PDB file of C-alpha atoms in Angstrom:
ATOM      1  CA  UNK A   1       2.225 -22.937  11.095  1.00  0.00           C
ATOM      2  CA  UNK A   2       5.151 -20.897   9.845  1.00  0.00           C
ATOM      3  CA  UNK A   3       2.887 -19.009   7.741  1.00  0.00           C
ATOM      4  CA  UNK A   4       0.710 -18.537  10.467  1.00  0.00           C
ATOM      5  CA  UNK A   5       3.376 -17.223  12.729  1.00  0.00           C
ATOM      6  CA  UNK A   6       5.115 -14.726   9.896  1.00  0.00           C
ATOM      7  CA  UNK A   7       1.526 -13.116   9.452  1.00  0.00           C
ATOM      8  CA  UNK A   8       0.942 -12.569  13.029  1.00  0.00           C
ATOM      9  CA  UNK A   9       4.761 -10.893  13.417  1.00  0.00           C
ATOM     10  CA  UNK A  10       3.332  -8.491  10.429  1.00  0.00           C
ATOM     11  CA  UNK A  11       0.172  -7.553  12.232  1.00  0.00           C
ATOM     12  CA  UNK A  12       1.409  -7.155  15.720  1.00  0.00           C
ATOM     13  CA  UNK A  13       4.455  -4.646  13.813  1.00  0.00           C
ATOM     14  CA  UNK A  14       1.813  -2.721  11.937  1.00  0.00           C
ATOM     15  CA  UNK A  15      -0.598  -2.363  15.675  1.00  0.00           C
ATOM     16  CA  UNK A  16       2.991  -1.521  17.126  1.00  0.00           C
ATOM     17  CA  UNK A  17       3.435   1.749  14.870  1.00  0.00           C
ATOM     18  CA  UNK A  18      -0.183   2.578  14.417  1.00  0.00           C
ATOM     19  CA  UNK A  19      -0.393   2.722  17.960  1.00  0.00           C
ATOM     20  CA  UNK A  20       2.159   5.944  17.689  1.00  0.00           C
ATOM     21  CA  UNK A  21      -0.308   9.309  18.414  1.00  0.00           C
ATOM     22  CA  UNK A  22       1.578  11.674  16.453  1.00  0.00           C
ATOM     23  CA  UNK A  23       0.644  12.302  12.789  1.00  0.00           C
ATOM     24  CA  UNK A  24       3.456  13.414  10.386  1.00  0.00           C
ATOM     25  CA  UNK A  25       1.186  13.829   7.448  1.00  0.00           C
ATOM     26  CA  UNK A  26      -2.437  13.731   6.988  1.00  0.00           C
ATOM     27  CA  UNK A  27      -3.917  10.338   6.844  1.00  0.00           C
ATOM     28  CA  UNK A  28      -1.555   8.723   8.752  1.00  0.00           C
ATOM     29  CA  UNK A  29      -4.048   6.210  10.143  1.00  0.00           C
ATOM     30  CA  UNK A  30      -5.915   5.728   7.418  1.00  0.00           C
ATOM     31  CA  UNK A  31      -2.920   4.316   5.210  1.00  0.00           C
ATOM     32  CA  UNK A  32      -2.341   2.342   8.404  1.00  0.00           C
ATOM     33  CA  UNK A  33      -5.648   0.569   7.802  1.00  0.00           C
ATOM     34  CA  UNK A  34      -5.149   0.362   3.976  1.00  0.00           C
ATOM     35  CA  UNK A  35      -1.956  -1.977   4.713  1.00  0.00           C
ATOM     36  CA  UNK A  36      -3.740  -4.197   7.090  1.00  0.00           C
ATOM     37  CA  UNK A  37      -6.656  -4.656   4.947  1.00  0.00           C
ATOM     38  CA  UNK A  38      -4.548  -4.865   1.791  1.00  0.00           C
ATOM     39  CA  UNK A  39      -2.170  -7.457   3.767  1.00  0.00           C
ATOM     40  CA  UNK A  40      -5.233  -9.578   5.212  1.00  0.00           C
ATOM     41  CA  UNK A  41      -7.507  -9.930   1.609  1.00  0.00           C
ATOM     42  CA  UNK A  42      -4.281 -11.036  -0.168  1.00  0.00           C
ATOM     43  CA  UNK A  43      -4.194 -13.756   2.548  1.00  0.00           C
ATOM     44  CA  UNK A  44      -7.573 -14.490   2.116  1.00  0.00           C
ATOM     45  CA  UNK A  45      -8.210 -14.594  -1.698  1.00  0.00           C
ATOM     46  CA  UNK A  46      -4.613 -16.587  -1.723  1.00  0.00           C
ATOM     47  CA  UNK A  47      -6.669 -19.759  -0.449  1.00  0.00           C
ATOM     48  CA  UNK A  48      -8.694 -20.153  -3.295  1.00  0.00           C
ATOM     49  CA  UNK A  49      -5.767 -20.269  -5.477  1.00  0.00           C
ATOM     50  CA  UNK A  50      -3.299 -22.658  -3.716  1.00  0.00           C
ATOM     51  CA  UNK A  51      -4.912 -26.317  -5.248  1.00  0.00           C
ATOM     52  CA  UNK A  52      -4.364 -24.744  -8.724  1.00  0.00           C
ATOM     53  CA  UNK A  53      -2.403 -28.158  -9.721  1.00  0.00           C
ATOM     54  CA  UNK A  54      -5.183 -30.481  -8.377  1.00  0.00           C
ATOM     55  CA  UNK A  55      -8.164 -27.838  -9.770  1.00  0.00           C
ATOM     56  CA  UNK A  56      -7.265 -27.894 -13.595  1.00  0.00           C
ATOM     57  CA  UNK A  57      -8.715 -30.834 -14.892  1.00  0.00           C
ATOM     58  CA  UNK A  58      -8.722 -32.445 -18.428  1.00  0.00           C
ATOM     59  CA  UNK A  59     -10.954 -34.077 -19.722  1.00  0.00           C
ATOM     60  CA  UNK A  60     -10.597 -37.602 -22.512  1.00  0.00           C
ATOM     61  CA  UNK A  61      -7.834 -40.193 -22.681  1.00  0.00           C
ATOM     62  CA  UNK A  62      -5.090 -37.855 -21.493  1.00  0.00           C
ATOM     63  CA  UNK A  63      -2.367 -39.258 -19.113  1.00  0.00           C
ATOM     64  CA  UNK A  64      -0.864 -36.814 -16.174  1.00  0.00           C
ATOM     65  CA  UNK A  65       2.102 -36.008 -17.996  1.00  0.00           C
ATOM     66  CA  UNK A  66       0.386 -34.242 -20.799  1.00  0.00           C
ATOM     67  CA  UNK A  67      -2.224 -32.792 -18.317  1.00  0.00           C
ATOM     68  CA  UNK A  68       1.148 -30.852 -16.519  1.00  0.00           C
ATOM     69  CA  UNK A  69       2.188 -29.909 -20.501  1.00  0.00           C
ATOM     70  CA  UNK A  70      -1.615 -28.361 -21.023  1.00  0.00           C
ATOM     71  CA  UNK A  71      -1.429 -26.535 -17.131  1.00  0.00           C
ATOM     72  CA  UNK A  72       1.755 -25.139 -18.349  1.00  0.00           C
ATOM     73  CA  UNK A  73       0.814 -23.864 -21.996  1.00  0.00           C
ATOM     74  CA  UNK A  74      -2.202 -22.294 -19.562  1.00  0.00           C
ATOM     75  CA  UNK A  75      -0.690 -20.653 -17.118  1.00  0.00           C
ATOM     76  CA  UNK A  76       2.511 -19.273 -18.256  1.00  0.00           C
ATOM     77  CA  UNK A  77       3.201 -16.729 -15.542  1.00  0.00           C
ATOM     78  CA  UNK A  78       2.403 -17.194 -11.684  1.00  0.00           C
ATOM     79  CA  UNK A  79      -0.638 -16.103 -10.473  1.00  0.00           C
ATOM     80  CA  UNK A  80       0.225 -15.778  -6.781  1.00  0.00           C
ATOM     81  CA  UNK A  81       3.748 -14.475  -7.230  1.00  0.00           C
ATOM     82  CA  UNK A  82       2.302 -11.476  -9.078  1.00  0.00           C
ATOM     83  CA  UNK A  83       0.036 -10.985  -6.014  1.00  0.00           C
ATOM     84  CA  UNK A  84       3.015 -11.400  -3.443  1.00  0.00           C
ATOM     85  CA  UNK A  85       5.086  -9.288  -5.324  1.00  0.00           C
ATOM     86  CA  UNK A  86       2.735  -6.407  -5.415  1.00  0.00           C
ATOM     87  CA  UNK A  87       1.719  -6.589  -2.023  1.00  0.00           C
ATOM     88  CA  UNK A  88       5.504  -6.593  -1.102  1.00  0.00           C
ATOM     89  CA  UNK A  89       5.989  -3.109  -3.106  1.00  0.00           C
ATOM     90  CA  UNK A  90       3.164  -1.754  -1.050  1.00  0.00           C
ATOM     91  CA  UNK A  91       4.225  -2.820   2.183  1.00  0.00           C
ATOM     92  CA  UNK A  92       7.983  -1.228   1.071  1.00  0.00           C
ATOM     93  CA  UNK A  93       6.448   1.903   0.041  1.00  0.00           C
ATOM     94  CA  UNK A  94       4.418   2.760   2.998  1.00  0.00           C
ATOM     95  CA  UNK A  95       6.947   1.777   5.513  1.00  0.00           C
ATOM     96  CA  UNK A  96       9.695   3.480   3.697  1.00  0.00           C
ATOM     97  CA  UNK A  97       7.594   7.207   3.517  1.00  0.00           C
ATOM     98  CA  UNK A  98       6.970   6.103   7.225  1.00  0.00           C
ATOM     99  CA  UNK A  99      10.331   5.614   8.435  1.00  0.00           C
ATOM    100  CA  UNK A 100      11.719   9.330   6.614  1.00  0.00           C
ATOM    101  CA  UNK A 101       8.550  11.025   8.078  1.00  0.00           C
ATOM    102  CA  UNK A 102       9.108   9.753  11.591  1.00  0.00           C
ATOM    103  CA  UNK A 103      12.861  10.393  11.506  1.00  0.00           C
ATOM    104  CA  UNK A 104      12.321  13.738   9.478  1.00  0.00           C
ATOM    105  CA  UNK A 105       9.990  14.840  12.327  1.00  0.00           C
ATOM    106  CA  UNK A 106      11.990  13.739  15.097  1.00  0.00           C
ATOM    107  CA  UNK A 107      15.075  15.799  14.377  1.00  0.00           C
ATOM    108  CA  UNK A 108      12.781  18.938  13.734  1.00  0.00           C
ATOM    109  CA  UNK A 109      11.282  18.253  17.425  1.00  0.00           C
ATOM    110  CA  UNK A 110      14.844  18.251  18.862  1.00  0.00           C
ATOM    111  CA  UNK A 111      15.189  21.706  19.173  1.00  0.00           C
ATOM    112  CA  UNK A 112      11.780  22.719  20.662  1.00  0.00           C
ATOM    113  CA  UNK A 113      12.298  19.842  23.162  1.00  0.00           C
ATOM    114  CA  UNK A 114      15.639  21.203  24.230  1.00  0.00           C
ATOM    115  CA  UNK A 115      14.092  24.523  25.135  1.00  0.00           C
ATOM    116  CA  UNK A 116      10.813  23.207  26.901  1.00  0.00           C
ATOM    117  CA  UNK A 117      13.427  21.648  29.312  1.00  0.00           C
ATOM    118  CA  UNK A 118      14.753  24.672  30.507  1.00  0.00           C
ATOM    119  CA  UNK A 119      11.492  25.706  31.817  1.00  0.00           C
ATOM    120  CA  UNK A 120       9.033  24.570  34.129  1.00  0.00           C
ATOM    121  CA  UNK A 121       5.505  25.118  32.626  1.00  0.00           C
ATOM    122  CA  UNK A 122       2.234  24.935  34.242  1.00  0.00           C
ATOM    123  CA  UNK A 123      -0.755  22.527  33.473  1.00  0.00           C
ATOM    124  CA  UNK A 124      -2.020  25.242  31.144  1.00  0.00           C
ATOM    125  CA  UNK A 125       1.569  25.848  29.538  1.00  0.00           C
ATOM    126  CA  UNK A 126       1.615  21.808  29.112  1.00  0.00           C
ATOM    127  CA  UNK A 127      -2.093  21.749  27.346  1.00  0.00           C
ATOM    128  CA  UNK A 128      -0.355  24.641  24.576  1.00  0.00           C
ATOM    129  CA  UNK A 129       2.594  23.088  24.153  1.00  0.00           C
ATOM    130  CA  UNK A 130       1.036  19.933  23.320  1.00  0.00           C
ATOM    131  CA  UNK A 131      -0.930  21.449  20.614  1.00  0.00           C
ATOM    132  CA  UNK A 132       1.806  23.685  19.560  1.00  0.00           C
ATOM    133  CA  UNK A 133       3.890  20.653  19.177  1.00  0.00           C
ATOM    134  CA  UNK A 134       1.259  19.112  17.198  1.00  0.00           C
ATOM    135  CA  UNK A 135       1.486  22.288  14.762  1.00  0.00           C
ATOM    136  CA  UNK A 136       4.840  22.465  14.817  1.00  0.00           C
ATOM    137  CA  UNK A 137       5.122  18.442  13.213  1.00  0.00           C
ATOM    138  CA  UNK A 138       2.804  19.544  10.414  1.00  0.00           C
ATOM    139  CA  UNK A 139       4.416  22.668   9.796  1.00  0.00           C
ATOM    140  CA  UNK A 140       8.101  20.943  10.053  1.00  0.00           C
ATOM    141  CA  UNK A 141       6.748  18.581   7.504  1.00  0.00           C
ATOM    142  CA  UNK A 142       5.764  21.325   5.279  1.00  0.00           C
ATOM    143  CA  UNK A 143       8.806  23.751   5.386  1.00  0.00           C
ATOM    144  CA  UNK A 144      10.713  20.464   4.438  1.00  0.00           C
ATOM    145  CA  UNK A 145      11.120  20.243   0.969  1.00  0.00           C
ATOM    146  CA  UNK A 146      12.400  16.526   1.005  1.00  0.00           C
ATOM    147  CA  UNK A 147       9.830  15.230   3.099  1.00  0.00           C
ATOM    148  CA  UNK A 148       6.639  16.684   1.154  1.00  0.00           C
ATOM    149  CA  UNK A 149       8.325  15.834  -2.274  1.00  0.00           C
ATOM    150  CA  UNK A 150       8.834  12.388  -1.221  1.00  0.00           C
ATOM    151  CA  UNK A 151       5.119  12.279   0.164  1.00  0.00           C
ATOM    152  CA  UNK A 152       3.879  13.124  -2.740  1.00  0.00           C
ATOM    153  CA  UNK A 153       5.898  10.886  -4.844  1.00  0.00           C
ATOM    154  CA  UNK A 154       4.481   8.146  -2.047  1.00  0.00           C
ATOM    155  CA  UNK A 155       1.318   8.891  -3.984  1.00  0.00           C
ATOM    156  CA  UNK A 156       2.412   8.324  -7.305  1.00  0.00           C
ATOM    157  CA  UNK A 157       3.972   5.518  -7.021  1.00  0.00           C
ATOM    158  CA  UNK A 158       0.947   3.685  -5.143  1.00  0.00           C
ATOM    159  CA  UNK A 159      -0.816   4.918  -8.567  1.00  0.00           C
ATOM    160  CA  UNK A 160       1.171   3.717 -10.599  1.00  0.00           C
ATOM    161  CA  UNK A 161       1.716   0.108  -8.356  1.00  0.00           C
ATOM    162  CA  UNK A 162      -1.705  -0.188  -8.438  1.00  0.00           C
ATOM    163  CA  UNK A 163      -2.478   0.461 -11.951  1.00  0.00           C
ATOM    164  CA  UNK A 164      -0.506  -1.945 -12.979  1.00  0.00           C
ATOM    165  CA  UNK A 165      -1.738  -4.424 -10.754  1.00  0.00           C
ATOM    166  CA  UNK A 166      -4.806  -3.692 -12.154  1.00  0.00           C
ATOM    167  CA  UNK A 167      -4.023  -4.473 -15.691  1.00  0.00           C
ATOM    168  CA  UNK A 168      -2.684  -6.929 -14.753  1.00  0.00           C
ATOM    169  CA  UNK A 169      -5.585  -8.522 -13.098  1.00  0.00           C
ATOM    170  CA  UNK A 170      -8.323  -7.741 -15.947  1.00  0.00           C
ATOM    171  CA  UNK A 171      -6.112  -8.048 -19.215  1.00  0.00           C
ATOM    172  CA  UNK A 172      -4.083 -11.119 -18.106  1.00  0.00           C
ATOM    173  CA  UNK A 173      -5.445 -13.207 -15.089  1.00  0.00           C
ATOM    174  CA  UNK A 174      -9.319 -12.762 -15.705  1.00  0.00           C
ATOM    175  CA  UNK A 175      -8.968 -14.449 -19.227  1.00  0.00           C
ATOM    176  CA  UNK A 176      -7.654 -17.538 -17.368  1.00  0.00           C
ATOM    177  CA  UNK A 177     -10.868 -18.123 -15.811  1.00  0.00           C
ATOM    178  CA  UNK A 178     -12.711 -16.781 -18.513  1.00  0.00           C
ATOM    179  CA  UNK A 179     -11.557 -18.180 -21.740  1.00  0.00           C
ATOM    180  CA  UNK A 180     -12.488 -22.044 -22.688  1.00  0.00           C
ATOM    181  CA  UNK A 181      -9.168 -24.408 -22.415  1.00  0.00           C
ATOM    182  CA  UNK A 182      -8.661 -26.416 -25.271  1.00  0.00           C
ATOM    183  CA  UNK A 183      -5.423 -28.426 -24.931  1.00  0.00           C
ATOM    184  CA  UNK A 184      -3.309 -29.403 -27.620  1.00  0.00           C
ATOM    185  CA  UNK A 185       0.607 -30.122 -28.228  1.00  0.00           C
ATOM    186  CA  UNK A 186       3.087 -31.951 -30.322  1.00  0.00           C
ATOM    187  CA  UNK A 187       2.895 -34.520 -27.543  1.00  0.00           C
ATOM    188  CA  UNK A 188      -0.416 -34.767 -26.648  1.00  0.00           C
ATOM    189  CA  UNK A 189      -2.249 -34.574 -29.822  1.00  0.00           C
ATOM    190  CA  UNK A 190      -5.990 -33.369 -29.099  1.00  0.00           C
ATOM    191  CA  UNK A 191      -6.968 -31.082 -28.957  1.00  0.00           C
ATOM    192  CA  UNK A 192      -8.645 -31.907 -25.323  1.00  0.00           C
ATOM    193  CA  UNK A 193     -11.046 -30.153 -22.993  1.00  0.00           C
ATOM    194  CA  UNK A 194      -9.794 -28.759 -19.556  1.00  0.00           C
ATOM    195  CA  UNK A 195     -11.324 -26.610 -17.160  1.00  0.00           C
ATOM    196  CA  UNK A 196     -10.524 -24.937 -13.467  1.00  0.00           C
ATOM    197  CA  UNK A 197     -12.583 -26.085 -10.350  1.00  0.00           C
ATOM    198  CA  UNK A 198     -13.801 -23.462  -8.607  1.00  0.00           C
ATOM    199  CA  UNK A 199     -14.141 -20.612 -11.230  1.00  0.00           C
ATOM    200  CA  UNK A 200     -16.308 -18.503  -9.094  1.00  0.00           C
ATOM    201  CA  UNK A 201     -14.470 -18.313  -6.430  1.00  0.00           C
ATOM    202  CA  UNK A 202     -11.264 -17.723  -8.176  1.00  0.00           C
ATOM    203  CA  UNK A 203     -13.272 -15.326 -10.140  1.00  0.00           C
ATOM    204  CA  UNK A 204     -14.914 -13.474  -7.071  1.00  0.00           C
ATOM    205  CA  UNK A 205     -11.221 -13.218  -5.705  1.00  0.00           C
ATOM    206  CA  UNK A 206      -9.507 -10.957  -8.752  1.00  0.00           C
ATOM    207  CA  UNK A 207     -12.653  -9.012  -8.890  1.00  0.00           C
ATOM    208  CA  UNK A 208     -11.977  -8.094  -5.178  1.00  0.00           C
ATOM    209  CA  UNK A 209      -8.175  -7.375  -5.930  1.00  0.00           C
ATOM    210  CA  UNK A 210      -9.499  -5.140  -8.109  1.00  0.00           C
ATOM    211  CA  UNK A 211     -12.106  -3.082  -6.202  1.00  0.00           C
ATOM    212  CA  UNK A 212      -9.318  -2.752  -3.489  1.00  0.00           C
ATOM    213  CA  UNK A 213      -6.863  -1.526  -6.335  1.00  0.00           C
ATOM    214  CA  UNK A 214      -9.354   1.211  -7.260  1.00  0.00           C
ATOM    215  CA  UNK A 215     -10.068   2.459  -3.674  1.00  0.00           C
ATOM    216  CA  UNK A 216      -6.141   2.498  -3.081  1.00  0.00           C
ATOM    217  CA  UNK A 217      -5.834   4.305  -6.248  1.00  0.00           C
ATOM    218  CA  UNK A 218      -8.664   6.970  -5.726  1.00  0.00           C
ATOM    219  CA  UNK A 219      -7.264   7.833  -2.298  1.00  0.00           C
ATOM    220  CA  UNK A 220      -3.948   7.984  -3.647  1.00  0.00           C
ATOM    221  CA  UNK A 221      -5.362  11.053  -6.331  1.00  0.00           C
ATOM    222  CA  UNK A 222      -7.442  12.500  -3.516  1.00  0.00           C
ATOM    223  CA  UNK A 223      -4.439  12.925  -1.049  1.00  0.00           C
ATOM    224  CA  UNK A 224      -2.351  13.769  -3.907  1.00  0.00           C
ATOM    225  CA  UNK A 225      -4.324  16.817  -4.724  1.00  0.00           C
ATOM    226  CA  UNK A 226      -5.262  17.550  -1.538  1.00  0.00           C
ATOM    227  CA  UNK A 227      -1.057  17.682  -0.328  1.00  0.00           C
ATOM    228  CA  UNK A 228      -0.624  20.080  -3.004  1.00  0.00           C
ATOM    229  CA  UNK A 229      -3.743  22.160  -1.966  1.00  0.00           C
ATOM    230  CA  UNK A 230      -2.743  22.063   1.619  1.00  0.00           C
ATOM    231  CA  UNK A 231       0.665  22.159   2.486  1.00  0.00           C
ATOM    232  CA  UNK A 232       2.246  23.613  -0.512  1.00  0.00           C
ATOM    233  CA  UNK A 233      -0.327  26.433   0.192  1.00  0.00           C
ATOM    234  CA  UNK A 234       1.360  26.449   4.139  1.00  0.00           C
ATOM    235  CA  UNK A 235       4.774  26.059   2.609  1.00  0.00           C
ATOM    236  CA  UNK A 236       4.048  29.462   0.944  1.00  0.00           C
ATOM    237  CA  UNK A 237       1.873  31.225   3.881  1.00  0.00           C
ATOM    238  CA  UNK A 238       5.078  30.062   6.435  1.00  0.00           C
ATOM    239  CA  UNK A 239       7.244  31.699   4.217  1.00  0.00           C
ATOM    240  CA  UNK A 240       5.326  35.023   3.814  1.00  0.00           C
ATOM    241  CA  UNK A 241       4.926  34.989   7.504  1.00  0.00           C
ATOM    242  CA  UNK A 242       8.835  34.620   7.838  1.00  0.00           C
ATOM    243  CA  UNK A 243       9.370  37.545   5.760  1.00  0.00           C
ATOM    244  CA  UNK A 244       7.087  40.296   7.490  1.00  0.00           C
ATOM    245  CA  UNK A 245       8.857  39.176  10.931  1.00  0.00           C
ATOM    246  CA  UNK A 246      12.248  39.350   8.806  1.00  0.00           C
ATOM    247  CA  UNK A 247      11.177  42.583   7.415  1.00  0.00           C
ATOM    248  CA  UNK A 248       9.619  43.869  10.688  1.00  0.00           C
ATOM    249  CA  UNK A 249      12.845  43.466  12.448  1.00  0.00           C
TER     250      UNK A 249
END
């Protein structure tokens, strides 16, 4: 039940924020889907793996004692706490970009707002300022050279969060499944035969991690180039535009 109850606190925060219409940067509710669906197949694939103690199994005239020895010789990191650790550092990352983007754009509406106020527009006038505003958030973000460095880093650390993972997941986890267990210790002479019920689906579970991992991480280049195409390019046309009005004047 508490478990239960912390996920559902997660979701209805994420719906709570994704439900905001304005869009800082480009993708905004994309990435907002990526952390749900990142945060609901770690919850998922987690079932398969929480028996682990009851699902590795030796085999011969081996006591219980000696059974825990050969689990631990197995596994000697966590499986799970990798997993919860990642997602963690995803969740972090996202949120944190989020917060300075919402806060960055804010202040840079402050200013605009103030001067709307003074007038009394029409139903037309409301229609342009709404779009104008619209521009003016992407073009905020863009003439901020805090904000789109830290988006970008956003990217690269995703990348590199995910790469990891990733590794992690083929070079060190997948053998665990893969490899045949044969037990043996200086107090449990054997060497004995153990195995892991329910290889498949433990199997079928990393292999998803890893799909996930890759789509993250291909996004992650695709925005990344695409930011640099995109608003460093309107970082630079903003700029030119300032200085023929500067110059004009």
């Amino acid at each position: 039940m508490p478990g239960h109850a912390r996920l559902d606190g997660v979701v209805s925060t994420i719906m709570k924020i994704s439900k905001d219409p304005t869009n800082y940067y480009t993708g905004r509710m994309l990435w907002f889907s990526f952390t749900f669906l990142y945060m609901s197949v770690v919850y998922v694939v987690q079932i398969t793996w929480l028996d682990l103690v009851k699902d590795f199994q030796c085999h011969g005239n081996i006591s219980k004692a000696c059974v825990a020895e050969c689990y631990e010789n197995h596994f000697t990191s966590p499986i799970l706490g990798v997993w919860y650790v990642i997602g963690f550092v995803f969740f972090f990352n996202f949120f944190m970009m989020e917060s300075f983007a919402s806060q960055g754009v804010q202040k840079g509406k402050e200013k605009p707002k103030k001067k709307s106020l003074k007038e009394k527009p029409s139903d037309t006038d409301n229609k342009e300022d709404n779009i104008k505003t619209k521009k003016d958030q992407i073009s905020y973000f863009t003439q901020n050279k805090f904000l789109l460095i830290m988006y970008l880093v956003y990217f690269l650390v995703q990348l590199s969060v995910q790469l990891i993972f990733s590794v992690i997941l083929v070079y060190y986890q997948l053998p665990l499944l893969k490899k045949p267990i044969w037990c043996s210790t200086l107090l449990c002479l054997g060497p004995y035969p153990c195995v892991i019920m329910g290889t498949q689906e433990k199997f079928m579970s990393i292999i998803l991690l890893v799909s996930l991992s890759v789509v993250i991480m291909t996004f992650c280049i695709m925005f990344f180039l695409y930011s640099i195409n995109v608003y460093l390019v309107l970082r630079r046309r903003s700029k030119r535009h300032r200085g023929s009005v500067n110059s004009r004047e």
